[in-house]
Amino acid sequence: MDILECNDLHLQINRYKQLILIIEKLHSYLDVNILLGEFCLALKEVYPDFSFSLLLSQDTYSHSDLPIIDLEYDSENIAAIKAYATGDLQFEFSSSDKHTIIYAPVKGKQVTYGVLQLIAVDTTEFPANDMEFLSLLAESLGSSIENAHLYQQSKREIANLQLINETSHCLNSNLRLVDTMTYMSEQIITSIDAQEVGFFLFLNEHAKVKILPGSTPYFYTKQAQIYIDYIKEKIELDKNPLFIGDSNLQNIKSKTSFHSILAVPMIQSEKLKGFSIVMHKEPYFFSFDTFKLLQSLIHHSSLALTNSMLREELEQMVITDHLTQLHSRKFLDDKIKWSMKESDEGTFILIDIDNFKELNDTYGHQVGDKVLVQVANLIKRNIRGEDIGARWGGEELAIYLPGVPLDRGAAIAERLVKKVSECSDPHITVSCGVSYWNKEQLDAYNYLFKRADEALYIAKGTGKNKVVIQKDNIRVS
């Protein structure tokens, strides 16, 4: 072996040692942006006299200071596209400019990420060793990019699994409906950076939808109704989730329009219960991975949502009279006990439908039930939200007015007696006994009921269709 061959061999050995060091360094980075920067520095050291560019097919990296451009599929870039498609090294030679362009595919085991373009000026022939070196260098970049992507993907998957696990654990802890949906909304906004989140429940055979608590305020506006109606129609049609990258719905002003929309049906026991909508104003804001994460979250929340609703329906059944939809006697008892500990005063009204037995005997029990419902509806329309209307038992109903003095309570009873007489069909009347308590006098809820019952007894025995107030002494009004 002569001196020239020894020098070539020595250069080749050094070059491959350099390649090994570059590969080791590239594989130590798990951030693609840093990885690309280090690769460009290494390439400048290896080929200081050549210019180069990285043509990447999925250019989603931050690299304004690096020679990285999008790989474009056009007729002017045939060699680069061929290198990308075949995975083989490609060459272009310009006799006028006397330079050679080499295209080395940047490929991993799964996909090809782009092409390394190297321009060798005043070079008509590229050494075979350099071609092999360049090919190995480009492949090491592709392998390093793939490893970084897989690492980041695994981190996202682990984070998503932790999120789903935490969400499932929290949702299965018997939360109230409002707490369940508020928690879900917060999780979605935090995890996928959504601007608006809405949850909707189908009502009346899907004729209408109810906005569930936890939805962001935007969905209670008129502008949001266009999106709600559009998604409702799509979800009802095929029951499939929707991934919309850039929506262009009509009748939406540009300032308030949302382009990125994700919608996922809420299905339980193969029945469509409702749907969720997630929106962002920027087009193509959500990734497909985000879409899959949202589907998982909604899937896991559907059972918790159903359980919360069933639990609250059962609780409502326990505290609600089935016929009149007024509160139950037990609920009334509990609320009055609490009020007599926490409030300063309160008025109790005991109501009895006059001649109810004769009404049932004349018209039948169905009409009797109808009358009970009529009186119950009048009670609900004539009391405040914090007041309590209840079915006391049989044809007797009751009202408790926390924090209401006797004169105002008596006026409400008088108004109710008048309304029933004017509005009932068939015509009926009611009698009322009114009692009152305040914290300045020693009292108990049993005595409060007893006084009202005594007053009602007097009202029934002195002509009916009237209000009797019992304070210390019974007074007929």
CSV table of C-alpha atoms in Angstrom, one decimal:
chain,number,residue,atom,x,y,z
A,1,MET,CA,0.0,0.0,0.0
A,2,ASP,CA,1.5,3.3,-1.1
A,3,ILE,CA,1.5,6.6,0.9
A,4,LEU,CA,-1.5,8.0,-1.1
A,5,GLU,CA,-3.7,5.0,-0.3
A,6,CYS,CA,-2.6,5.1,3.4
A,7,ASN,CA,-3.7,8.8,3.5
A,8,ASP,CA,-7.0,8.0,1.9
A,9,LEU,CA,-7.6,5.2,4.4
A,10,HIS,CA,-6.7,7.4,7.3
A,11,LEU,CA,-9.1,10.1,6.0
A,12,GLN,CA,-11.8,7.6,5.6
A,13,ILE,CA,-11.3,6.2,9.1
A,14,ASN,CA,-11.4,9.7,10.6
A,15,ARG,CA,-14.5,10.5,8.6
A,16,TYR,CA,-16.4,7.5,10.0
A,17,LYS,CA,-15.2,8.2,13.5
A,18,GLN,CA,-16.7,11.7,12.9
A,19,LEU,CA,-19.9,10.0,11.7
A,20,ILE,CA,-20.1,7.9,14.8
A,21,LEU,CA,-19.7,11.0,17.0
A,22,ILE,CA,-22.4,12.9,15.1
A,23,ILE,CA,-24.8,9.9,15.3
A,24,GLU,CA,-24.2,9.5,19.0
A,25,LYS,CA,-24.8,13.3,19.6
A,26,LEU,CA,-27.9,13.3,17.4
A,27,HIS,CA,-29.4,10.3,19.3
A,28,SER,CA,-28.9,12.1,22.6
A,29,TYR,CA,-31.4,14.8,21.7
A,30,LEU,CA,-35.1,14.2,22.2
A,31,ASP,CA,-36.3,17.7,21.1
A,32,VAL,CA,-36.6,17.8,17.3
A,33,ASN,CA,-35.9,21.6,17.1
A,34,ILE,CA,-32.6,21.2,19.0
A,35,LEU,CA,-31.8,18.1,17.0
A,36,LEU,CA,-32.2,19.9,13.6
A,37,GLY,CA,-30.0,22.7,14.8
A,38,GLU,CA,-27.2,20.4,15.9
A,39,PHE,CA,-27.4,18.5,12.6
A,40,CYS,CA,-26.9,21.7,10.6
A,41,LEU,CA,-23.9,22.6,12.7
A,42,ALA,CA,-22.3,19.2,12.2
A,43,LEU,CA,-23.0,19.3,8.4
A,44,LYS,CA,-21.2,22.6,8.2
A,45,GLU,CA,-18.2,21.2,9.9
A,46,VAL,CA,-18.1,18.1,7.6
A,47,TYR,CA,-18.8,20.0,4.4
A,48,PRO,CA,-17.7,23.7,5.0
A,49,ASP,CA,-17.5,24.4,1.2
A,50,PHE,CA,-20.9,23.1,0.3
A,51,SER,CA,-24.3,24.6,0.7
A,52,PHE,CA,-27.2,22.6,1.9
A,53,SER,CA,-30.9,22.6,2.8
A,54,LEU,CA,-33.3,20.3,4.6
A,55,LEU,CA,-36.5,19.7,2.7
A,56,LEU,CA,-39.0,18.5,5.3
A,57,SER,CA,-42.4,17.0,4.4
A,58,GLN,CA,-44.1,17.9,7.7
A,59,ASP,CA,-42.6,21.3,8.6
A,60,THR,CA,-44.0,22.0,12.0
A,61,TYR,CA,-40.7,23.0,13.7
A,62,SER,CA,-39.4,26.3,14.9
A,63,HIS,CA,-36.3,27.0,12.9
A,64,SER,CA,-36.3,30.5,11.4
A,65,ASP,CA,-32.5,30.6,11.5
A,66,LEU,CA,-31.9,27.2,9.8
A,67,PRO,CA,-31.8,26.3,6.1
A,68,ILE,CA,-35.1,24.3,6.4
A,69,ILE,CA,-37.9,24.6,3.8
A,70,ASP,CA,-41.0,22.7,2.9
A,71,LEU,CA,-40.7,19.8,0.5
A,72,GLU,CA,-43.0,20.8,-2.3
A,73,TYR,CA,-44.5,18.3,-4.7
A,74,ASP,CA,-43.9,20.1,-8.1
A,75,SER,CA,-42.3,19.4,-11.4
A,76,GLU,CA,-39.3,21.6,-10.6
A,77,ASN,CA,-38.3,19.4,-7.8
A,78,ILE,CA,-38.3,15.9,-9.5
A,79,ALA,CA,-35.1,14.6,-8.1
A,80,ALA,CA,-36.0,15.6,-4.5
A,81,ILE,CA,-39.4,14.0,-4.8
A,82,LYS,CA,-37.9,10.8,-6.3
A,83,ALA,CA,-35.4,10.6,-3.4
A,84,TYR,CA,-38.3,11.1,-0.9
A,85,ALA,CA,-40.5,8.5,-2.7
A,86,THR,CA,-38.0,5.8,-3.4
A,87,GLY,CA,-35.7,6.2,-0.4
A,88,ASP,CA,-32.6,6.2,-2.7
A,89,LEU,CA,-29.9,8.8,-3.2
A,90,GLN,CA,-30.5,11.0,-6.3
A,91,PHE,CA,-28.2,13.4,-8.3
A,92,GLU,CA,-28.5,16.4,-10.5
A,93,PHE,CA,-25.6,17.8,-12.5
A,94,SER,CA,-25.4,21.3,-14.0
A,95,SER,CA,-22.8,21.5,-16.8
A,96,SER,CA,-23.3,25.3,-17.1
A,97,ASP,CA,-22.8,26.0,-13.4
A,98,LYS,CA,-20.4,23.1,-12.9
A,99,HIS,CA,-22.0,21.9,-9.7
A,100,THR,CA,-23.6,18.7,-8.4
A,101,ILE,CA,-26.8,18.5,-6.3
A,102,ILE,CA,-27.2,15.4,-4.1
A,103,TYR,CA,-30.6,14.5,-2.6
A,104,ALA,CA,-30.3,12.1,0.4
A,105,PRO,CA,-33.5,10.8,1.9
A,106,VAL,CA,-34.0,11.6,5.6
A,107,LYS,CA,-35.8,8.4,6.6
A,108,GLY,CA,-36.6,6.4,9.7
A,109,LYS,CA,-37.9,2.9,10.1
A,110,GLN,CA,-41.5,4.0,9.9
A,111,VAL,CA,-41.6,7.0,7.5
A,112,THR,CA,-39.5,9.3,5.4
A,113,TYR,CA,-39.3,12.8,6.9
A,114,GLY,CA,-37.8,14.7,4.1
A,115,VAL,CA,-34.7,15.1,1.9
A,116,LEU,CA,-31.2,16.5,2.6
A,117,GLN,CA,-30.1,18.6,-0.4
A,118,LEU,CA,-26.4,19.2,-0.7
A,119,ILE,CA,-25.0,21.4,-3.4
A,120,ALA,CA,-21.3,20.8,-4.3
A,121,VAL,CA,-19.9,23.7,-6.4
A,122,ASP,CA,-17.2,23.0,-9.0
A,123,THR,CA,-17.7,19.3,-8.5
A,124,THR,CA,-18.6,17.1,-11.4
A,125,GLU,CA,-18.1,13.8,-9.7
A,126,PHE,CA,-18.8,13.0,-6.0
A,127,PRO,CA,-16.6,10.3,-4.4
A,128,ALA,CA,-18.4,7.0,-3.6
A,129,ASN,CA,-17.2,7.2,0.0
A,130,ASP,CA,-18.7,10.6,0.4
A,131,MET,CA,-22.0,9.5,-1.1
A,132,GLU,CA,-22.2,6.6,1.4
A,133,PHE,CA,-21.2,8.9,4.2
A,134,LEU,CA,-23.8,11.4,3.2
A,135,SER,CA,-26.5,8.7,2.9
A,136,LEU,CA,-25.6,7.3,6.4
A,137,LEU,CA,-25.6,10.9,7.8
A,138,ALA,CA,-29.1,11.6,6.4
A,139,GLU,CA,-30.4,8.3,7.7
A,140,SER,CA,-29.0,9.0,11.1
A,141,LEU,CA,-30.9,12.3,11.1
A,142,GLY,CA,-34.1,10.5,10.1
A,143,SER,CA,-33.6,7.8,12.8
A,144,SER,CA,-33.0,10.5,15.4
A,145,ILE,CA,-36.1,12.5,14.4
A,146,GLU,CA,-38.1,9.3,14.6
A,147,ASN,CA,-36.8,8.5,18.1
A,148,ALA,CA,-37.6,12.1,19.3
A,149,HIS,CA,-41.1,11.9,17.8
A,150,LEU,CA,-41.7,8.5,19.5
A,151,TYR,CA,-40.4,9.8,22.8
A,152,GLN,CA,-42.6,12.9,22.6
A,153,GLN,CA,-45.6,10.7,21.5
A,154,SER,CA,-45.0,8.3,24.4
A,155,LYS,CA,-44.9,11.3,26.8
A,156,ARG,CA,-48.2,12.5,25.4
A,157,GLU,CA,-49.7,9.1,25.7
A,158,ILE,CA,-48.6,8.7,29.3
A,159,ALA,CA,-49.9,12.2,30.1
A,160,ASN,CA,-53.2,11.4,28.4
A,161,LEU,CA,-53.6,8.1,30.2
A,162,GLN,CA,-52.9,9.8,33.5
A,163,LEU,CA,-55.5,12.4,32.6
A,164,ILE,CA,-58.1,9.8,31.7
A,165,ASN,CA,-57.3,7.8,34.8
A,166,GLU,CA,-57.6,10.9,37.1
A,167,THR,CA,-60.8,12.0,35.3
A,168,SER,CA,-62.4,8.5,35.6
A,169,HIS,CA,-61.4,8.3,39.3
A,170,CYS,CA,-62.9,11.8,40.0
A,171,LEU,CA,-66.1,11.1,38.0
A,172,ASN,CA,-66.7,7.8,39.8
A,173,SER,CA,-66.6,9.6,43.2
A,174,ASN,CA,-70.4,10.3,43.2
A,175,LEU,CA,-70.2,13.9,42.2
A,176,ARG,CA,-73.3,16.0,41.7
A,177,LEU,CA,-74.3,16.7,38.1
A,178,VAL,CA,-73.1,20.3,38.2
A,179,ASP,CA,-69.8,19.2,39.7
A,180,THR,CA,-69.3,16.4,37.2
A,181,MET,CA,-69.7,18.6,34.2
A,182,THR,CA,-67.8,21.5,35.6
A,183,TYR,CA,-64.9,19.2,36.3
A,184,MET,CA,-65.1,17.8,32.8
A,185,SER,CA,-65.1,21.3,31.3
A,186,GLU,CA,-62.0,22.3,33.3
A,187,GLN,CA,-60.2,19.1,32.3
A,188,ILE,CA,-60.9,19.7,28.6
A,189,ILE,CA,-59.9,23.4,28.6
A,190,THR,CA,-56.7,22.6,30.4
A,191,SER,CA,-55.6,19.5,28.4
A,192,ILE,CA,-56.4,20.6,24.9
A,193,ASP,CA,-56.4,24.4,25.2
A,194,ALA,CA,-60.0,24.8,24.1
A,195,GLN,CA,-61.6,28.2,24.1
A,196,GLU,CA,-65.2,27.0,24.4
A,197,VAL,CA,-66.6,23.8,25.8
A,198,GLY,CA,-70.3,22.8,25.8
A,199,PHE,CA,-72.3,19.8,27.0
A,200,PHE,CA,-75.8,19.1,25.7
A,201,LEU,CA,-78.5,16.6,26.7
A,202,PHE,CA,-81.3,15.5,24.3
A,203,LEU,CA,-84.9,16.1,25.5
A,204,ASN,CA,-88.3,15.0,24.2
A,205,GLU,CA,-87.2,12.4,21.7
A,206,HIS,CA,-84.3,14.6,20.5
A,207,ALA,CA,-86.6,17.5,19.6
A,208,LYS,CA,-84.7,19.9,21.9
A,209,VAL,CA,-81.4,20.0,23.7
A,210,LYS,CA,-80.6,21.2,27.2
A,211,ILE,CA,-77.4,23.0,27.9
A,212,LEU,CA,-75.7,21.2,30.9
A,213,PRO,CA,-73.9,23.0,33.7
A,214,GLY,CA,-70.2,23.2,33.1
A,215,SER,CA,-70.6,24.6,29.6
A,216,THR,CA,-68.8,27.9,29.0
A,217,PRO,CA,-71.0,31.0,29.0
A,218,TYR,CA,-70.7,31.4,25.2
A,219,PHE,CA,-73.1,28.5,24.6
A,220,TYR,CA,-75.9,30.4,26.4
A,221,THR,CA,-75.7,33.2,23.8
A,222,LYS,CA,-77.7,33.6,20.6
A,223,GLN,CA,-74.6,33.4,18.5
A,224,ALA,CA,-73.8,29.9,19.8
A,225,GLN,CA,-77.2,28.6,18.7
A,226,ILE,CA,-76.0,28.3,15.1
A,227,TYR,CA,-73.2,25.9,16.1
A,228,ILE,CA,-75.5,24.0,18.5
A,229,ASP,CA,-78.1,23.4,15.8
A,230,TYR,CA,-75.6,22.4,13.2
A,231,ILE,CA,-73.8,19.9,15.4
A,232,LYS,CA,-77.1,18.5,16.8
A,233,GLU,CA,-78.3,17.8,13.2
A,234,LYS,CA,-75.0,16.1,12.3
A,235,ILE,CA,-74.8,14.0,15.5
A,236,GLU,CA,-78.5,12.9,15.2
A,237,LEU,CA,-77.9,11.8,11.6
A,238,ASP,CA,-75.1,9.3,12.0
A,239,LYS,CA,-74.1,9.4,15.8
A,240,ASN,CA,-70.4,9.8,14.8
A,241,PRO,CA,-67.9,12.2,16.2
A,242,LEU,CA,-67.0,15.3,14.1
A,243,PHE,CA,-63.5,16.7,13.4
A,244,ILE,CA,-63.8,20.1,11.6
A,245,GLY,CA,-60.6,21.9,10.9
A,246,ASP,CA,-62.0,25.0,9.3
A,247,SER,CA,-65.7,25.5,9.5
A,248,ASN,CA,-67.4,28.0,7.3
A,249,LEU,CA,-71.0,28.2,8.6
A,250,GLN,CA,-73.3,30.8,7.2
A,251,ASN,CA,-74.8,33.7,9.2
A,252,ILE,CA,-71.8,33.9,11.5
A,253,LYS,CA,-69.9,37.2,11.9
A,254,SER,CA,-66.2,36.8,11.4
A,255,LYS,CA,-65.3,38.4,14.7
A,256,THR,CA,-67.1,35.7,16.7
A,257,SER,CA,-66.7,32.8,14.4
A,258,PHE,CA,-65.0,29.5,15.5
A,259,HIS,CA,-63.2,27.6,12.8
A,260,SER,CA,-61.8,24.5,14.7
A,261,ILE,CA,-64.7,22.4,16.0
A,262,LEU,CA,-64.7,19.0,17.7
A,263,ALA,CA,-67.9,17.2,18.6
A,264,VAL,CA,-68.4,13.9,20.3
A,265,PRO,CA,-71.7,12.1,21.0
A,266,MET,CA,-72.4,11.0,24.5
A,267,ILE,CA,-73.7,7.4,24.2
A,268,GLN,CA,-74.7,5.1,27.1
A,269,SER,CA,-76.1,1.6,26.7
A,270,GLU,CA,-76.0,2.2,22.9
A,271,LYS,CA,-78.4,5.1,23.3
A,272,LEU,CA,-77.6,8.6,22.2
A,273,LYS,CA,-77.9,10.8,25.3
A,274,GLY,CA,-76.3,14.0,24.1
A,275,PHE,CA,-73.1,15.5,22.8
A,276,SER,CA,-70.2,17.8,23.6
A,277,ILE,CA,-68.8,20.6,21.5
A,278,VAL,CA,-65.2,22.0,21.8
A,279,MET,CA,-64.2,25.0,19.7
A,280,HIS,CA,-61.3,27.4,18.9
A,281,LYS,CA,-61.3,30.4,16.7
A,282,GLU,CA,-58.0,29.4,14.9
A,283,PRO,CA,-58.5,27.0,11.9
A,284,TYR,CA,-56.8,23.6,12.2
A,285,PHE,CA,-56.0,24.3,15.9
A,286,PHE,CA,-56.8,20.8,17.2
A,287,SER,CA,-54.7,17.8,16.2
A,288,PHE,CA,-56.0,14.3,15.6
A,289,ASP,CA,-54.4,13.1,18.8
A,290,THR,CA,-56.4,15.8,20.6
A,291,PHE,CA,-59.5,14.6,18.9
A,292,LYS,CA,-58.8,11.0,20.1
A,293,LEU,CA,-58.2,12.3,23.7
A,294,LEU,CA,-61.5,14.2,23.7
A,295,GLN,CA,-63.3,11.0,22.6
A,296,SER,CA,-61.7,9.1,25.4
A,297,LEU,CA,-62.7,11.7,28.0
A,298,ILE,CA,-66.3,11.9,26.8
A,299,HIS,CA,-66.6,8.1,26.6
A,300,HIS,CA,-65.4,7.9,30.3
A,301,SER,CA,-67.7,10.7,31.4
A,302,SER,CA,-70.9,9.4,29.8
A,303,LEU,CA,-71.4,6.8,32.4
A,304,ALA,CA,-70.6,9.2,35.2
A,305,LEU,CA,-73.1,11.8,33.6
A,306,THR,CA,-75.8,9.2,33.4
A,307,ASN,CA,-75.2,8.1,37.0
A,308,SER,CA,-75.3,11.7,38.3
A,309,MET,CA,-78.5,12.3,36.5
A,310,LEU,CA,-80.1,9.1,37.7
A,311,ARG,CA,-79.0,9.8,41.3
A,312,GLU,CA,-80.5,13.3,41.2
A,313,GLU,CA,-83.7,12.0,39.6
A,314,LEU,CA,-84.0,9.5,42.5
A,315,GLU,CA,-83.3,12.2,45.0
A,316,GLN,CA,-85.9,14.4,43.4
A,317,MET,CA,-88.4,11.5,43.5
A,318,VAL,CA,-87.8,11.0,47.2
A,319,ILE,CA,-88.4,14.7,48.0
A,320,THR,CA,-91.2,15.2,45.4
A,321,ASP,CA,-94.8,14.1,45.4
A,322,HIS,CA,-95.5,12.2,42.2
A,323,LEU,CA,-98.9,13.6,41.5
A,324,THR,CA,-98.6,17.3,42.3
A,325,GLN,CA,-94.8,17.7,41.8
A,326,LEU,CA,-94.8,19.6,45.1
A,327,HIS,CA,-92.3,18.7,47.8
A,328,SER,CA,-92.8,15.7,50.0
A,329,ARG,CA,-94.0,16.0,53.7
A,330,LYS,CA,-90.5,14.8,54.9
A,331,PHE,CA,-88.7,17.4,52.8
A,332,LEU,CA,-91.0,20.1,54.3
A,333,ASP,CA,-90.4,18.9,57.8
A,334,ASP,CA,-86.6,18.9,57.4
A,335,LYS,CA,-86.6,22.4,55.9
A,336,ILE,CA,-88.8,23.9,58.6
A,337,LYS,CA,-86.6,22.3,61.3
A,338,TRP,CA,-83.5,23.8,59.7
A,339,SER,CA,-85.2,27.2,59.2
A,340,MET,CA,-86.2,27.4,62.9
A,341,LYS,CA,-82.6,27.0,63.8
A,342,GLU,CA,-81.1,29.4,61.2
A,343,SER,CA,-83.8,32.0,60.3
A,344,ASP,CA,-85.4,34.8,62.3
A,345,GLU,CA,-89.0,34.0,61.5
A,346,GLY,CA,-91.4,32.1,59.2
A,347,THR,CA,-95.0,31.6,58.3
A,348,PHE,CA,-96.7,28.2,57.7
A,349,ILE,CA,-99.9,27.7,55.7
A,350,LEU,CA,-101.9,24.5,55.8
A,351,ILE,CA,-104.4,24.2,52.9
A,352,ASP,CA,-107.4,21.9,52.6
A,353,ILE,CA,-109.6,21.4,49.5
A,354,ASP,CA,-113.2,22.0,50.6
A,355,ASN,CA,-115.7,19.2,50.0
A,356,PHE,CA,-113.0,17.0,48.4
A,357,LYS,CA,-114.8,13.7,49.2
A,358,GLU,CA,-118.0,14.9,47.5
A,359,LEU,CA,-115.9,16.0,44.5
A,360,ASN,CA,-114.5,12.5,44.2
A,361,ASP,CA,-117.9,10.9,44.6
A,362,THR,CA,-119.5,13.1,42.0
A,363,TYR,CA,-116.7,13.3,39.3
A,364,GLY,CA,-114.4,10.4,40.2
A,365,HIS,CA,-110.9,10.2,41.5
A,366,GLN,CA,-109.3,11.2,38.1
A,367,VAL,CA,-111.0,14.6,38.4
A,368,GLY,CA,-110.0,14.8,42.1
A,369,ASP,CA,-106.4,14.3,41.0
A,370,LYS,CA,-106.8,16.9,38.4
A,371,VAL,CA,-108.0,19.4,41.0
A,372,LEU,CA,-105.1,18.6,43.3
A,373,VAL,CA,-102.7,19.4,40.4
A,374,GLN,CA,-104.5,22.6,39.6
A,375,VAL,CA,-104.2,23.8,43.2
A,376,ALA,CA,-100.5,22.7,43.3
A,377,ASN,CA,-99.8,24.7,40.2
A,378,LEU,CA,-101.4,27.8,41.7
A,379,ILE,CA,-99.3,27.4,44.8
A,380,LYS,CA,-96.1,27.1,42.7
A,381,ARG,CA,-97.0,30.3,40.7
A,382,ASN,CA,-97.7,32.3,43.9
A,383,ILE,CA,-94.6,31.6,45.9
A,384,ARG,CA,-90.9,32.5,45.7
A,385,GLY,CA,-88.0,30.2,44.7
A,386,GLU,CA,-86.9,29.8,48.3
A,387,ASP,CA,-90.5,29.1,49.6
A,388,ILE,CA,-91.6,25.5,49.9
A,389,GLY,CA,-94.8,24.1,48.6
A,390,ALA,CA,-95.6,20.5,49.7
A,391,ARG,CA,-98.3,17.9,49.7
A,392,TRP,CA,-99.2,17.4,53.4
A,393,GLY,CA,-101.3,14.3,52.8
A,394,GLY,CA,-104.6,13.4,50.9
A,395,GLU,CA,-106.3,16.6,49.9
A,396,GLU,CA,-104.2,18.7,52.3
A,397,LEU,CA,-101.3,20.8,50.9
A,398,ALA,CA,-98.9,23.2,52.7
A,399,ILE,CA,-96.7,26.2,52.2
A,400,TYR,CA,-93.7,27.3,54.3
A,401,LEU,CA,-92.4,30.9,53.9
A,402,PRO,CA,-89.0,31.2,55.5
A,403,GLY,CA,-88.2,34.8,56.7
A,404,VAL,CA,-91.7,36.0,56.0
A,405,PRO,CA,-93.7,37.8,58.7
A,406,LEU,CA,-97.3,36.9,59.6
A,407,ASP,CA,-99.1,39.7,57.7
A,408,ARG,CA,-97.3,38.9,54.4
A,409,GLY,CA,-97.9,35.2,54.9
A,410,ALA,CA,-101.6,35.8,55.5
A,411,ALA,CA,-101.8,38.0,52.4
A,412,ILE,CA,-100.4,35.1,50.3
A,413,ALA,CA,-102.9,32.7,51.8
A,414,GLU,CA,-105.8,35.2,51.0
A,415,ARG,CA,-104.5,35.5,47.4
A,416,LEU,CA,-104.4,31.7,47.0
A,417,VAL,CA,-107.9,31.3,48.3
A,418,LYS,CA,-109.1,33.9,45.8
A,419,LYS,CA,-107.2,32.4,42.9
A,420,VAL,CA,-108.5,28.9,43.5
A,421,SER,CA,-112.1,30.1,43.7
A,422,GLU,CA,-111.7,32.1,40.4
A,423,CYS,CA,-109.6,29.7,38.3
A,424,SER,CA,-110.5,26.1,39.3
A,425,ASP,CA,-112.3,23.8,36.9
A,426,PRO,CA,-114.5,22.2,38.1
A,427,HIS,CA,-115.1,25.0,40.6
A,428,ILE,CA,-113.7,24.4,44.0
A,429,THR,CA,-112.6,26.4,47.1
A,430,VAL,CA,-109.9,25.9,49.7
A,431,SER,CA,-109.6,26.8,53.3
A,432,CYS,CA,-106.3,27.8,55.0
A,433,GLY,CA,-104.9,27.8,58.5
A,434,VAL,CA,-101.9,30.1,59.1
A,435,SER,CA,-99.4,29.9,61.9
A,436,TYR,CA,-96.2,31.9,62.6
A,437,TRP,CA,-93.0,31.7,64.6
A,438,ASN,CA,-90.1,34.0,65.4
A,439,LYS,CA,-86.9,33.6,67.3
A,440,GLU,CA,-88.0,35.9,70.2
A,441,GLN,CA,-90.4,33.3,71.4
A,442,LEU,CA,-89.7,29.7,72.5
A,443,ASP,CA,-91.3,27.5,69.8
A,444,ALA,CA,-91.0,24.1,68.0
A,445,TYR,CA,-92.1,22.9,64.6
A,446,ASN,CA,-94.6,20.5,66.1
A,447,TYR,CA,-96.4,23.4,67.7
A,448,LEU,CA,-96.2,25.4,64.5
A,449,PHE,CA,-98.1,22.6,62.7
A,450,LYS,CA,-100.5,22.2,65.5
A,451,ARG,CA,-101.5,25.8,65.6
A,452,ALA,CA,-102.0,25.8,61.8
A,453,ASP,CA,-104.1,22.7,62.0
A,454,GLU,CA,-106.3,24.2,64.7
A,455,ALA,CA,-106.8,27.3,62.6
A,456,LEU,CA,-107.7,25.2,59.5
A,457,TYR,CA,-110.2,23.2,61.6
A,458,ILE,CA,-111.9,26.5,62.5
A,459,ALA,CA,-111.9,27.7,58.9
A,460,LYS,CA,-113.5,24.4,57.8
A,461,GLY,CA,-116.1,24.7,60.5
A,462,THR,CA,-117.1,28.3,60.0
A,463,GLY,CA,-118.0,28.4,56.4
A,464,LYS,CA,-114.9,27.3,54.4
A,465,ASN,CA,-113.3,29.2,51.5
A,466,LYS,CA,-111.5,31.4,54.0
A,467,VAL,CA,-108.2,32.0,55.9
A,468,VAL,CA,-107.9,31.6,59.7
A,469,ILE,CA,-104.8,32.9,61.4
A,470,GLN,CA,-103.7,31.5,64.7
A,471,LYS,CA,-101.1,33.4,66.6
A,472,ASP,CA,-101.7,33.5,70.4
A,473,ASN,CA,-105.5,33.6,69.9
A,474,ILE,CA,-107.3,32.4,66.9
A,475,ARG,CA,-108.4,35.1,64.5
A,476,VAL,CA,-110.7,34.7,61.5
A,477,SER,CA,-110.0,36.8,58.4
